[in-house]
Amino acid sequence: MFKTKEYIIRQIKELFTPLHAGRGWGWVFLLILASCARMGSPDGGWYDDTPPRVVSSTPDDQGVNVKGRKVTINFSEYIKLDDPQNKVIISPPQIEMADIKAAGRRITVDLKDSLKENTTYTVDFGDAISDNNEGNPMGNYTFSFSTGDHIDTLEVSGYCLNAENLEPIKGLLVGLYDNFADSAFHKEPMMRVSRTNGSGFFTIKGVAPGTYRCFALEDKDGDFVFSQKNETVGFNHDSIRPTWKPDARPDTLWLDSLHIKDIISRSYTHFLPDDVTLLCFQEPQTDRFLLKTERSTPERLGMYFTYGSDSLPHLRGLNFNDKDAFILEASQKNDTLTYWLADSTLINQDTLEIEATFLMSDSLGALIQHTDTIAFTAKTSYAKRLKAKQKEFEEWKKEQEKKKKRKEPYDSIMPIDPLMFKLSANGSIDPNQRVFFEMPEPLSRCDTSAIHLAVKVDTLWNAFPYRFQQIGVRLYQLSADWEMGQEYQIEIDSAAFQGIYGAVSHHRKQNIKVRTEDEYSSLVMELSGVPLTDSIWVQLVDNGDKVIRQSLADADGMAEFIYLKPGSYYVRAYVDKNGNGKWDTGVYDQDLQPEPVYYFHEKIECRQKWDVSRQWNLTARPLFKQKPLAITKQKPDKQKQQLKNRNIQRARDMGKEYVPKGF
């Protein structure tokens, strides 16, 4: 029978009371016992870094001549199974999803598809299994069995990278085909499959001897074939013949994070190939649909398409005269179209009904003419806008009456809001920089004679030549042959610009100074390893992998960056195969790979007054080893290292040396 603490203390008190008349010694003993009985947290102790281990299974792991479709695996301790539907991969792939459950110390896998004859089945748990207490991952555990009389044990490993930026892709399906027809990827499920981890690495297990092709797929519909254009894919034409060899690798035993205990050699079976690299991409989404229409402000109409077209929509007004009614502002790809209303009477009309005829994709992806009736309704009605304007006028009128009574200067006519435009230059500029003028609306008049540029010579401002041109519906640029270290002044006279709705610009001055040569660095990249006959664009990127500058390499493979602001840079390059000045993705059915992308493997420091040069063989390193980890967004899985770091810190807290278990 279980005795409570209070019951034990009462019994000891009764025992000691007759023996000691003063009862003092008995109470002292009881206090000591009560102190010892207090509950508390244990002091220190190691984290449990021992992963679960398999103690038995039905059928046996690597068992042969298996007929049943249910697998039961028993473990040495209570376990957790994380996201089995996504993390656990079964080969051959199961069209009907298997039922995978974990309870206590057991995992059951109930296969729904019929078993194939003379086939090795693998259930790859990856890092999905961990213990229930500390979450220690079991790590890359695979259970296998065969319906025939032998087990296929070969493996194929490699990497899946985003073709555009060499980012590792986690969770991508990778599979093998022994059918080399290009149509197989569209029609037949993969033979054996795996998924990529946080490093983009995959291992396809249970492979039989033979010759294969390898494919990657973001299988959005779960059919194990490339069936949707918006699925990420990767492919190449390299044939793979899996093999193996005995090998050994060094293993470092650590006393702690700084001290090595020993370096030993461990034998293992080295499966080949282990460096298959698939550059993965999404095909151009050329299906064209009208996403939405809007009239965000009364004076402009917006049409948004999923994809652009050289053929622009034809608009016909149904409740208004559309002749010269619009000024079109189109995005670079013609997928976003803004129609500015050129007639103020149309701005005041709450709803404009338009018949729009444009190209749209049919069910087969072909572009066909489509006509739709669209009602563009202003978010705020003309009556409400007029009421708000009247209220604004009344408030202004009251303010002018107050000024008049105080005998202060006042206006007799309410001023019109000026045309407020943006200037890109503010303070200092680079010698090769242009100044951009962004207007809030299209212009009806632009008087270039009212724009003045002057350079400061001693204390005087002297006129300086410039070039001014329109480069967009609302965008203009001013360029000049700036002299380093000089100060300039841009002066715009009143009414230099007038918008289509009547507003005119005010007088404006902007001083700018061109930086001196001592404030810059320069960088030259000397390229090799690829044919220099192709156009190669070299790009500088920041810590967020965002492009800052780019330069086209010359015929000798030299890419130069002058007037470079001091700082840290990373470098990437792409081969512009079609010479259109931009990176292009691939198309599977056209057997078209994405344009090649490369990364310089280290950061480059550029300091003031330094001229930096680097030699870069673009193909010297495997692609999966090129991109610096500092700018790689998809980081490797770190669960095991975090556990080790916790135990190292615990050892230091206890004044001891950390020795991993088993050493």
XYZ file of C-alpha atoms in Angstrom:
663
model
C 0.000 0.000 0.000
C 1.343 3.480 -0.944
C 2.078 5.737 2.086
C 1.803 9.542 1.823
C 4.468 11.890 3.207
C 2.057 13.118 5.921
C 1.323 9.536 7.063
C 5.068 8.733 7.386
C 5.751 11.909 9.403
C 2.842 11.122 11.769
C 4.149 7.595 12.370
C 7.698 8.833 13.139
C 6.309 11.483 15.504
C 4.402 8.839 17.446
C 7.533 6.671 17.565
C 9.796 9.392 18.977
C 7.311 10.965 21.428
C 7.528 8.221 24.158
C 11.321 8.082 23.926
C 12.007 11.769 24.501
C 10.027 13.510 27.162
C 11.032 16.952 25.922
C 10.130 15.878 22.354
C 12.815 18.271 21.017
C 14.930 15.633 19.265
C 11.891 14.115 17.613
C 10.846 17.419 16.061
C 14.399 18.117 14.852
C 14.378 14.763 13.074
C 10.982 15.509 11.570
C 12.194 18.886 10.213
C 15.230 17.236 8.620
C 13.018 14.571 7.056
C 10.530 17.145 5.802
C 13.356 19.120 4.200
C 14.584 16.029 2.448
C 11.058 15.285 1.246
C 10.540 18.616 -0.509
C 9.938 18.348 -4.220
C 12.417 20.114 -6.560
C 13.890 20.078 -10.035
C 16.889 17.844 -10.655
C 20.168 19.774 -10.914
C 21.715 19.717 -14.410
C 22.015 16.476 -16.353
C 22.476 15.695 -20.019
C 19.891 16.155 -22.673
C 18.912 12.837 -24.158
C 20.623 12.821 -27.571
C 20.014 9.133 -28.293
C 17.579 8.655 -31.178
C 14.980 5.865 -31.180
C 16.038 2.478 -32.557
C 14.047 -0.307 -34.173
C 13.655 -3.430 -32.020
C 11.392 -5.526 -34.271
C 9.153 -5.365 -37.318
C 6.589 -7.297 -39.294
C 7.628 -8.225 -41.931
C 11.370 -8.232 -41.258
C 13.333 -5.262 -42.513
C 14.774 -6.301 -45.903
C 12.525 -9.344 -45.830
C 11.796 -11.178 -49.084
C 8.760 -12.946 -50.582
C 6.450 -10.599 -48.668
C 2.762 -10.857 -49.554
C 1.000 -8.675 -46.964
C 0.441 -4.946 -47.430
C 0.717 -3.946 -43.763
C 4.036 -3.022 -42.117
C 4.471 -2.753 -38.337
C 7.676 -1.295 -36.836
C 8.397 -1.358 -33.077
C 10.844 1.039 -31.413
C 12.894 1.166 -28.210
C 11.020 4.183 -26.845
C 7.959 6.324 -27.398
C 8.180 8.114 -30.737
C 6.610 10.941 -32.730
C 5.931 10.889 -36.460
C 5.948 14.343 -38.055
C 3.723 15.020 -41.097
C 3.823 11.491 -42.527
C 1.688 12.307 -45.573
C 4.357 14.693 -46.866
C 7.598 13.486 -45.306
C 7.264 9.704 -45.706
C 7.999 8.510 -49.246
C 7.027 5.061 -50.467
C 8.575 3.478 -53.564
C 7.224 2.443 -55.955
C 4.922 5.489 -55.534
C 1.434 4.763 -54.282
C -1.393 6.196 -56.366
C -3.815 5.632 -53.471
C -2.297 7.206 -50.396
C -1.088 4.751 -47.761
C -2.391 4.935 -44.186
C 0.589 5.771 -41.927
C 0.051 6.005 -38.167
C 2.175 6.251 -35.021
C 1.063 5.230 -31.529
C 3.299 4.780 -28.495
C 6.355 2.831 -29.604
C 4.881 1.628 -32.894
C 4.402 2.773 -36.469
C 2.040 1.046 -38.875
C 2.016 1.482 -42.642
C -1.034 0.140 -44.465
C -0.492 0.081 -48.253
C -3.667 0.510 -50.308
C -2.293 -0.256 -53.794
C -1.814 -3.852 -54.884
C 1.761 -5.093 -54.518
C 3.792 -5.600 -57.684
C 5.545 -8.907 -58.227
C 9.339 -9.189 -57.797
C 9.615 -5.601 -56.632
C 11.566 -3.983 -53.816
C 9.435 -1.632 -51.691
C 11.002 1.110 -49.582
C 9.344 3.261 -46.951
C 11.636 6.259 -46.531
C 10.816 8.108 -43.302
C 13.553 10.734 -43.770
C 13.679 12.848 -40.595
C 10.015 12.308 -39.710
C 10.717 9.987 -36.728
C 11.936 11.424 -33.414
C 11.724 10.444 -29.765
C 8.825 11.740 -27.703
C 10.918 13.512 -25.031
C 13.739 15.558 -26.557
C 12.668 15.280 -30.190
C 15.901 13.558 -31.247
C 15.521 12.664 -34.936
C 16.117 9.097 -35.958
C 17.522 10.452 -39.195
C 17.135 9.056 -42.719
C 15.534 5.788 -41.692
C 14.288 3.577 -44.531
C 12.371 0.320 -44.163
C 12.460 -2.075 -47.126
C 11.038 -5.407 -48.195
C 10.639 -7.328 -51.438
C 7.792 -9.263 -53.008
C 10.435 -11.335 -54.817
C 13.393 -13.415 -53.672
C 15.954 -10.567 -53.409
C 16.285 -6.923 -52.296
C 17.460 -4.167 -54.636
C 19.894 -2.012 -52.669
C 21.420 0.485 -55.094
C 20.953 4.200 -54.511
C 20.984 7.395 -56.604
C 21.675 10.750 -54.925
C 21.989 14.360 -55.958
C 20.621 17.872 -55.661
C 17.656 19.903 -56.877
C 18.334 23.620 -57.330
C 16.190 26.516 -58.462
C 17.532 27.201 -61.951
C 17.112 30.981 -61.589
C 19.116 31.487 -58.381
C 20.643 28.078 -57.440
C 18.555 27.972 -54.240
C 18.167 24.441 -52.834
C 14.542 23.334 -53.097
C 13.130 21.433 -50.125
C 10.295 18.910 -50.415
C 10.562 18.345 -54.167
C 9.699 14.905 -55.552
C 12.553 13.211 -57.456
C 12.108 9.995 -59.402
C 13.573 7.574 -61.944
C 12.345 6.275 -65.305
C 13.732 3.408 -67.361
C 11.500 4.535 -70.241
C 13.566 7.143 -72.129
C 10.659 8.518 -74.184
C 10.048 12.182 -73.372
C 6.317 11.483 -73.152
C 6.852 9.114 -70.184
C 7.136 12.103 -67.812
C 3.617 13.121 -68.871
C 2.011 9.665 -68.926
C 3.731 7.190 -66.578
C 4.191 7.469 -62.796
C 7.792 7.514 -61.607
C 9.291 4.089 -60.837
C 11.098 5.019 -57.621
C 10.889 8.310 -55.771
C 12.413 10.406 -53.004
C 12.072 13.944 -51.622
C 14.681 16.641 -51.201
C 15.763 17.854 -47.757
C 16.716 21.351 -46.595
C 19.900 21.248 -48.689
C 18.007 20.207 -51.805
C 19.626 16.773 -51.435
C 17.809 13.541 -52.297
C 18.557 9.827 -52.157
C 16.472 7.365 -54.169
C 16.798 3.946 -52.519
C 15.992 0.368 -53.464
C 17.110 0.828 -57.062
C 17.668 -2.215 -59.277
C 20.638 -2.443 -61.682
C 19.852 -0.781 -64.998
C 19.890 2.503 -66.881
C 17.626 5.388 -65.889
C 16.799 9.047 -66.357
C 16.145 11.292 -63.359
C 13.361 13.882 -63.053
C 12.210 16.361 -60.401
C 8.588 17.360 -59.919
C 6.468 19.574 -57.692
C 3.590 17.103 -57.803
C 0.622 19.350 -57.033
C -2.060 16.809 -57.929
C -0.395 13.668 -56.548
C -0.359 11.654 -59.778
C 3.483 11.343 -60.028
C 3.491 12.719 -63.597
C 4.067 16.198 -65.054
C 0.462 17.169 -65.740
C 0.221 20.895 -64.913
C 2.164 23.797 -66.382
C 2.484 25.464 -62.982
C 4.351 22.477 -61.506
C 8.072 23.008 -60.923
C 10.106 20.476 -62.911
C 13.717 19.503 -63.515
C 15.207 17.187 -66.138
C 18.271 16.397 -68.208
C 19.229 13.780 -70.783
C 22.055 12.190 -68.812
C 21.565 8.441 -68.423
C 22.280 7.000 -64.989
C 23.730 3.554 -64.249
C 23.665 3.025 -60.462
C 26.681 1.245 -58.970
C 28.675 1.083 -55.738
C 32.165 0.736 -54.340
C 33.719 0.217 -50.882
C 35.008 3.477 -49.458
C 36.116 5.171 -46.248
C 35.699 8.653 -44.847
C 37.239 10.505 -41.895
C 35.107 11.055 -38.812
C 36.052 13.725 -36.284
C 35.382 13.039 -32.593
C 35.033 16.226 -30.551
C 35.663 16.766 -26.853
C 33.848 20.078 -27.125
C 33.230 22.758 -29.732
C 36.943 23.671 -29.858
C 38.911 20.511 -29.054
C 39.232 17.415 -31.236
C 39.469 14.095 -29.439
C 40.365 11.941 -32.453
C 39.962 11.526 -36.198
C 39.101 7.997 -37.251
C 38.390 6.318 -40.588
C 34.982 4.741 -41.081
C 34.250 2.246 -43.856
C 31.016 2.515 -45.808
C 29.367 1.509 -49.058
C 29.608 4.385 -51.519
C 26.645 4.403 -53.923
C 27.068 6.174 -57.244
C 26.099 8.497 -58.782
C 25.830 10.811 -55.779
C 25.979 14.182 -57.518
C 23.052 14.229 -59.959
C 22.090 17.898 -60.282
C 18.664 18.912 -61.551
C 18.028 22.586 -62.348
C 14.353 23.101 -61.610
C 12.022 25.688 -63.070
C 8.461 26.639 -63.852
C 7.553 27.029 -67.494
C 6.323 30.444 -68.703
C 2.705 30.825 -67.658
C 1.474 31.868 -71.101
C -2.213 31.162 -70.455
C -3.872 34.563 -70.690
C -6.921 35.505 -68.675
C -8.378 38.746 -67.430
C -7.631 38.723 -63.703
C -9.549 41.822 -62.653
C -10.700 45.288 -63.652
C -10.901 48.327 -61.411
C -11.436 52.059 -61.272
C -9.315 52.871 -58.229
C -9.576 56.618 -58.921
C -12.217 58.381 -61.023
C -9.742 59.364 -63.739
C -8.256 55.955 -64.609
C -9.388 52.447 -65.527
C -7.287 49.347 -64.901
C -7.206 45.955 -66.655
C -4.968 43.182 -65.251
C -4.080 40.050 -67.245
C -2.221 36.890 -66.228
C 0.087 37.267 -69.218
C 0.893 40.018 -71.704
C 0.281 40.217 -75.436
C 1.483 42.375 -78.312
C -2.154 42.666 -79.325
C -3.773 45.248 -77.056
C -7.504 45.190 -76.204
C -9.987 47.114 -78.315
C -12.351 49.186 -76.169
C -15.750 50.483 -77.304
C -17.794 52.800 -75.130
C -21.380 51.687 -74.626
C -22.702 54.678 -72.659
C -20.186 57.299 -73.812
C -18.231 58.387 -76.883
C -14.861 56.602 -76.822
C -13.205 58.726 -79.542
C -9.908 60.048 -78.107
C -11.217 59.133 -74.671
C -8.148 57.267 -73.385
C -4.409 57.634 -72.902
C -2.961 54.149 -72.487
C -0.163 53.396 -70.009
C 1.032 49.781 -70.354
C 3.493 47.769 -68.258
C 6.620 46.358 -69.882
C 4.934 42.994 -70.515
C 1.539 44.484 -71.443
C -0.104 42.502 -68.649
C -1.151 45.602 -66.676
C -2.997 48.279 -68.651
C -4.013 51.670 -67.260
C -6.390 53.836 -69.303
C -6.292 57.511 -68.288
C -9.523 59.338 -69.122
C -8.675 62.326 -71.309
C -12.135 63.946 -71.001
C -13.135 65.469 -67.641
C -16.835 64.805 -68.366
C -16.039 61.072 -68.320
C -14.264 61.465 -64.981
C -17.500 62.869 -63.529
C -19.549 59.966 -64.901
C -19.903 57.388 -62.129
C -20.150 54.282 -64.328
C -18.539 53.726 -67.713
C -19.747 50.687 -69.639
C -17.202 49.290 -72.073
C -17.192 46.461 -74.583
C -13.627 45.059 -74.449
C -12.287 42.661 -77.083
C -8.985 40.982 -76.203
C -7.010 37.759 -76.641
C -7.672 35.037 -74.065
C -6.576 31.384 -73.817
C -9.072 28.644 -74.550
C -9.168 25.210 -72.869
C -6.281 24.017 -75.074
C -4.099 27.033 -74.335
C -4.584 28.700 -77.745
C -5.228 32.456 -77.854
C -8.648 33.392 -79.211
C -10.611 36.645 -79.460
C -12.899 37.170 -76.485
C -15.408 39.961 -75.959
C -16.655 41.011 -72.562
C -18.831 43.830 -71.243
C -17.263 45.613 -68.281
C -18.783 48.258 -66.012
C -16.134 50.537 -64.483
C -17.665 52.214 -61.435
C -15.813 54.838 -59.409
C -15.356 53.955 -55.753
C -16.613 57.403 -54.731
C -19.581 58.835 -56.610
C -19.409 62.211 -58.324
C -22.033 63.593 -55.903
C -19.900 62.685 -52.901
C -16.754 64.102 -54.500
C -18.591 67.323 -55.315
C -19.917 67.584 -51.762
C -16.417 67.090 -50.348
C -15.066 69.769 -52.704
C -17.786 72.201 -51.640
C -16.977 71.573 -47.988
C -13.290 72.218 -48.697
C -14.231 75.484 -50.448
C -16.412 76.638 -47.541
C -13.580 76.001 -45.064
C -11.127 77.884 -47.281
C -13.601 80.777 -47.634
C -13.999 81.060 -43.849
C -10.235 81.133 -43.417
C -9.894 83.954 -45.961
C -12.644 85.965 -44.194
C -10.705 85.653 -40.918
C -7.524 86.867 -42.619
C -9.441 89.794 -44.122
C -10.773 90.851 -40.712
C -7.267 90.626 -39.235
C -6.076 92.724 -42.182
C -3.744 89.951 -43.262
C -3.005 89.040 -46.899
C -5.739 86.816 -48.299
C -6.771 85.190 -51.579
C -9.880 86.186 -53.467
C -9.799 83.050 -55.650
C -9.250 79.549 -54.305
C -5.894 78.335 -55.664
C -5.739 75.161 -57.751
C -3.562 72.337 -56.505
C -0.250 72.329 -58.405
C 1.118 69.429 -60.416
C 3.439 67.704 -57.930
C 6.102 65.621 -59.684
C 8.944 63.523 -58.229
C 12.661 63.986 -58.861
C 14.909 60.960 -58.387
C 18.030 63.021 -57.563
C 18.431 64.153 -53.992
C 21.822 65.281 -52.694
C 24.688 63.305 -54.222
C 24.646 61.358 -57.492
C 27.023 59.080 -59.424
C 28.846 60.332 -62.551
C 26.857 57.922 -64.737
C 23.508 58.561 -63.088
C 20.432 60.009 -64.789
C 17.767 62.170 -63.132
C 14.175 60.955 -63.536
C 11.014 63.074 -63.487
C 7.895 61.082 -62.532
C 4.596 62.842 -63.213
C 1.367 62.094 -61.297
C -0.617 61.999 -64.566
C 0.085 62.192 -68.312
C 1.135 65.640 -69.538
C -0.661 67.806 -72.063
C 2.331 70.156 -72.274
C 6.054 69.887 -71.514
C 8.117 73.049 -72.052
C 11.761 71.929 -72.154
C 12.913 75.562 -72.503
C 11.697 76.070 -68.921
C 14.177 73.465 -67.645
C 17.633 74.767 -66.765
C 20.813 73.006 -65.663
C 23.749 74.949 -64.253
C 27.166 74.060 -62.829
C 28.729 75.965 -59.968
C 32.026 77.648 -60.862
C 33.453 79.442 -57.854
C 30.371 81.354 -56.645
C 28.640 81.614 -60.022
C 26.180 79.292 -61.762
C 26.964 78.681 -65.432
C 24.602 77.003 -67.877
C 25.461 73.357 -68.543
C 24.263 71.234 -71.503
C 21.830 68.395 -70.901
C 19.495 66.007 -72.681
C 15.812 65.655 -71.745
C 13.535 62.964 -73.152
C 10.307 61.107 -72.456
C 10.763 57.393 -71.725
C 7.257 56.498 -70.528
C 3.730 57.866 -70.416
C 4.503 59.622 -67.118
C 8.297 59.265 -66.951
C 11.021 61.602 -68.262
C 14.794 61.603 -67.852
C 17.519 64.240 -67.752
C 21.071 63.167 -68.540
C 24.333 65.103 -68.777
C 28.076 64.566 -68.916
C 28.547 65.092 -65.203
C 31.979 66.120 -63.933
C 33.129 64.423 -60.745
C 33.201 66.598 -57.646
C 31.101 69.368 -59.224
C 27.901 70.849 -57.856
C 24.897 71.333 -60.164
C 21.503 72.966 -59.950
C 18.331 71.883 -61.741
C 15.796 74.720 -61.994
C 12.277 74.256 -63.361
C 10.269 77.399 -64.122
C 6.630 77.748 -63.144
C 4.176 76.116 -65.551
C 6.925 74.053 -67.218
C 4.635 71.026 -67.030
C 0.859 70.843 -67.385
C -1.184 67.706 -66.745
C -4.094 66.545 -68.855
C -6.481 67.681 -66.095
C -5.202 71.277 -66.102
C -2.848 71.345 -63.109
C 0.505 73.081 -63.722
C 3.813 72.724 -61.928
C 5.335 75.326 -59.596
C 8.832 76.773 -59.685
C 11.358 74.322 -58.285
C 15.107 74.133 -57.642
C 17.175 71.066 -56.810
C 20.907 71.126 -56.023
C 22.907 67.964 -56.632
C 26.579 67.108 -56.271
C 28.523 64.511 -58.210
C 30.638 62.288 -56.004
C 34.430 62.318 -56.335
C 36.541 59.442 -57.634
C 37.992 58.835 -54.154
C 34.528 57.861 -52.896
C 34.333 54.816 -55.179
C 35.750 51.391 -55.716
C 35.808 49.346 -58.931
C 35.484 45.656 -59.684
C 36.539 43.603 -62.704
C 35.458 39.979 -63.115
C 37.515 37.933 -65.606
C 35.337 35.033 -66.771
C 36.301 31.609 -68.097
C 34.929 28.068 -68.204
C 32.111 28.753 -70.709
C 32.108 29.826 -74.376
C 32.685 33.582 -74.460
C 30.809 33.823 -77.743
C 27.558 33.811 -75.748
C 26.268 36.956 -74.075
C 27.106 36.702 -70.371
C 25.529 39.113 -67.898
C 27.377 39.521 -64.602
C 25.302 40.815 -61.691
C 26.227 42.230 -58.302
C 23.798 41.172 -55.569
C 23.421 42.242 -51.957
C 22.977 40.166 -48.785
C 19.374 39.491 -49.776
C 20.374 38.168 -53.224
C 18.854 41.277 -54.827
C 20.474 42.579 -58.018
C 22.179 45.959 -57.540
C 24.149 46.375 -60.757
C 24.785 44.337 -63.868
C 27.327 44.435 -66.668
C 27.609 42.621 -69.991
C 30.927 40.805 -70.340
C 32.968 41.746 -73.394
C 34.408 39.362 -75.987
C 37.390 38.675 -73.715
C 35.155 37.716 -70.794
C 35.767 40.934 -68.844
C 32.871 42.443 -66.881
C 33.638 45.809 -65.311
C 31.847 47.753 -62.584
C 33.041 51.343 -62.212
C 31.854 53.981 -59.755
C 31.026 51.227 -57.312
C 29.978 52.269 -53.839
C 32.197 50.704 -51.143
C 30.701 47.643 -49.503
C 30.328 43.874 -49.606
C 29.015 42.228 -52.755
C 28.175 38.795 -54.073
C 28.380 37.995 -57.770
C 26.311 35.845 -60.076
C 26.130 35.478 -63.839
C 23.746 34.086 -66.417
C 24.328 33.093 -70.009
C 21.877 34.964 -72.232
C 21.458 32.286 -74.893
C 18.861 34.150 -76.939
C 20.381 37.601 -76.439
C 17.209 39.286 -75.182
C 18.892 40.836 -72.148
C 17.006 38.847 -69.512
C 17.096 35.390 -67.907
C 14.702 32.906 -69.513
C 13.205 29.770 -68.016
C 12.858 26.356 -69.692
C 10.093 24.500 -71.534
C 9.982 20.710 -71.156
C 8.090 19.821 -74.340
C 10.505 21.948 -76.382
C 13.480 20.238 -74.708
C 14.564 23.718 -73.619
C 16.625 24.083 -70.459
C 16.660 27.330 -68.458
C 19.522 29.668 -69.264
C 22.597 28.734 -67.156
C 23.185 30.600 -63.883
C 26.408 30.656 -61.831
C 27.497 32.144 -58.502
C 30.950 33.281 -57.410
C 31.590 31.209 -54.280
C 32.656 33.977 -51.884
C 31.882 37.527 -50.818
C 33.895 40.351 -52.403
C 34.901 43.379 -50.333
C 35.162 46.665 -52.236
C 36.713 49.613 -50.424
C 37.198 53.269 -51.265
C 40.042 53.918 -53.739
C 40.449 50.152 -54.325
C 40.441 48.548 -57.755
C 39.401 44.933 -57.187
C 39.743 42.129 -59.742
C 38.805 38.457 -59.588
C 39.317 35.532 -61.939
C 36.232 33.338 -62.156
C 35.954 29.953 -63.819
C 32.181 29.602 -63.884
C 32.211 25.795 -64.093
C 35.124 25.006 -61.762
C 32.786 24.170 -58.877
C 29.698 21.949 -58.979
C 26.551 24.048 -59.100
C 25.357 22.791 -55.696
C 28.590 24.159 -54.130
C 28.568 27.589 -55.768
C 26.054 29.768 -53.979
C 27.425 31.220 -50.707
C 25.489 30.035 -47.663
C 25.231 33.629 -46.393
C 22.794 34.540 -49.195
C 21.115 31.121 -49.451
C 17.587 31.509 -48.091
C 16.845 27.762 -47.866
C 19.199 26.724 -45.056
C 20.256 23.107 -44.349
C 18.385 21.203 -41.652
C 20.062 21.938 -38.293
C 18.224 19.825 -35.753
C 21.149 17.530 -34.906
C 23.640 20.380 -34.616
C 21.298 22.317 -32.339
C 21.070 19.297 -30.021
C 24.861 19.017 -29.924
C 25.184 22.732 -29.151
C 22.731 22.379 -26.258
C 24.779 19.551 -24.726
C 28.050 21.459 -25.190
C 26.550 24.435 -23.363
C 25.206 22.189 -20.595
C 28.703 20.692 -20.178
C 30.222 24.136 -19.823
C 27.590 25.131 -17.261
C 28.575 22.065 -15.206
C 32.324 22.706 -15.589
C 32.860 19.516 -17.589
C 34.064 18.469 -21.028
C 31.502 17.322 -23.569
C 32.058 13.852 -25.011
C 29.339 12.611 -27.418
C 27.688 9.325 -26.492
C 29.438 6.224 -27.706
C 32.963 7.736 -27.666
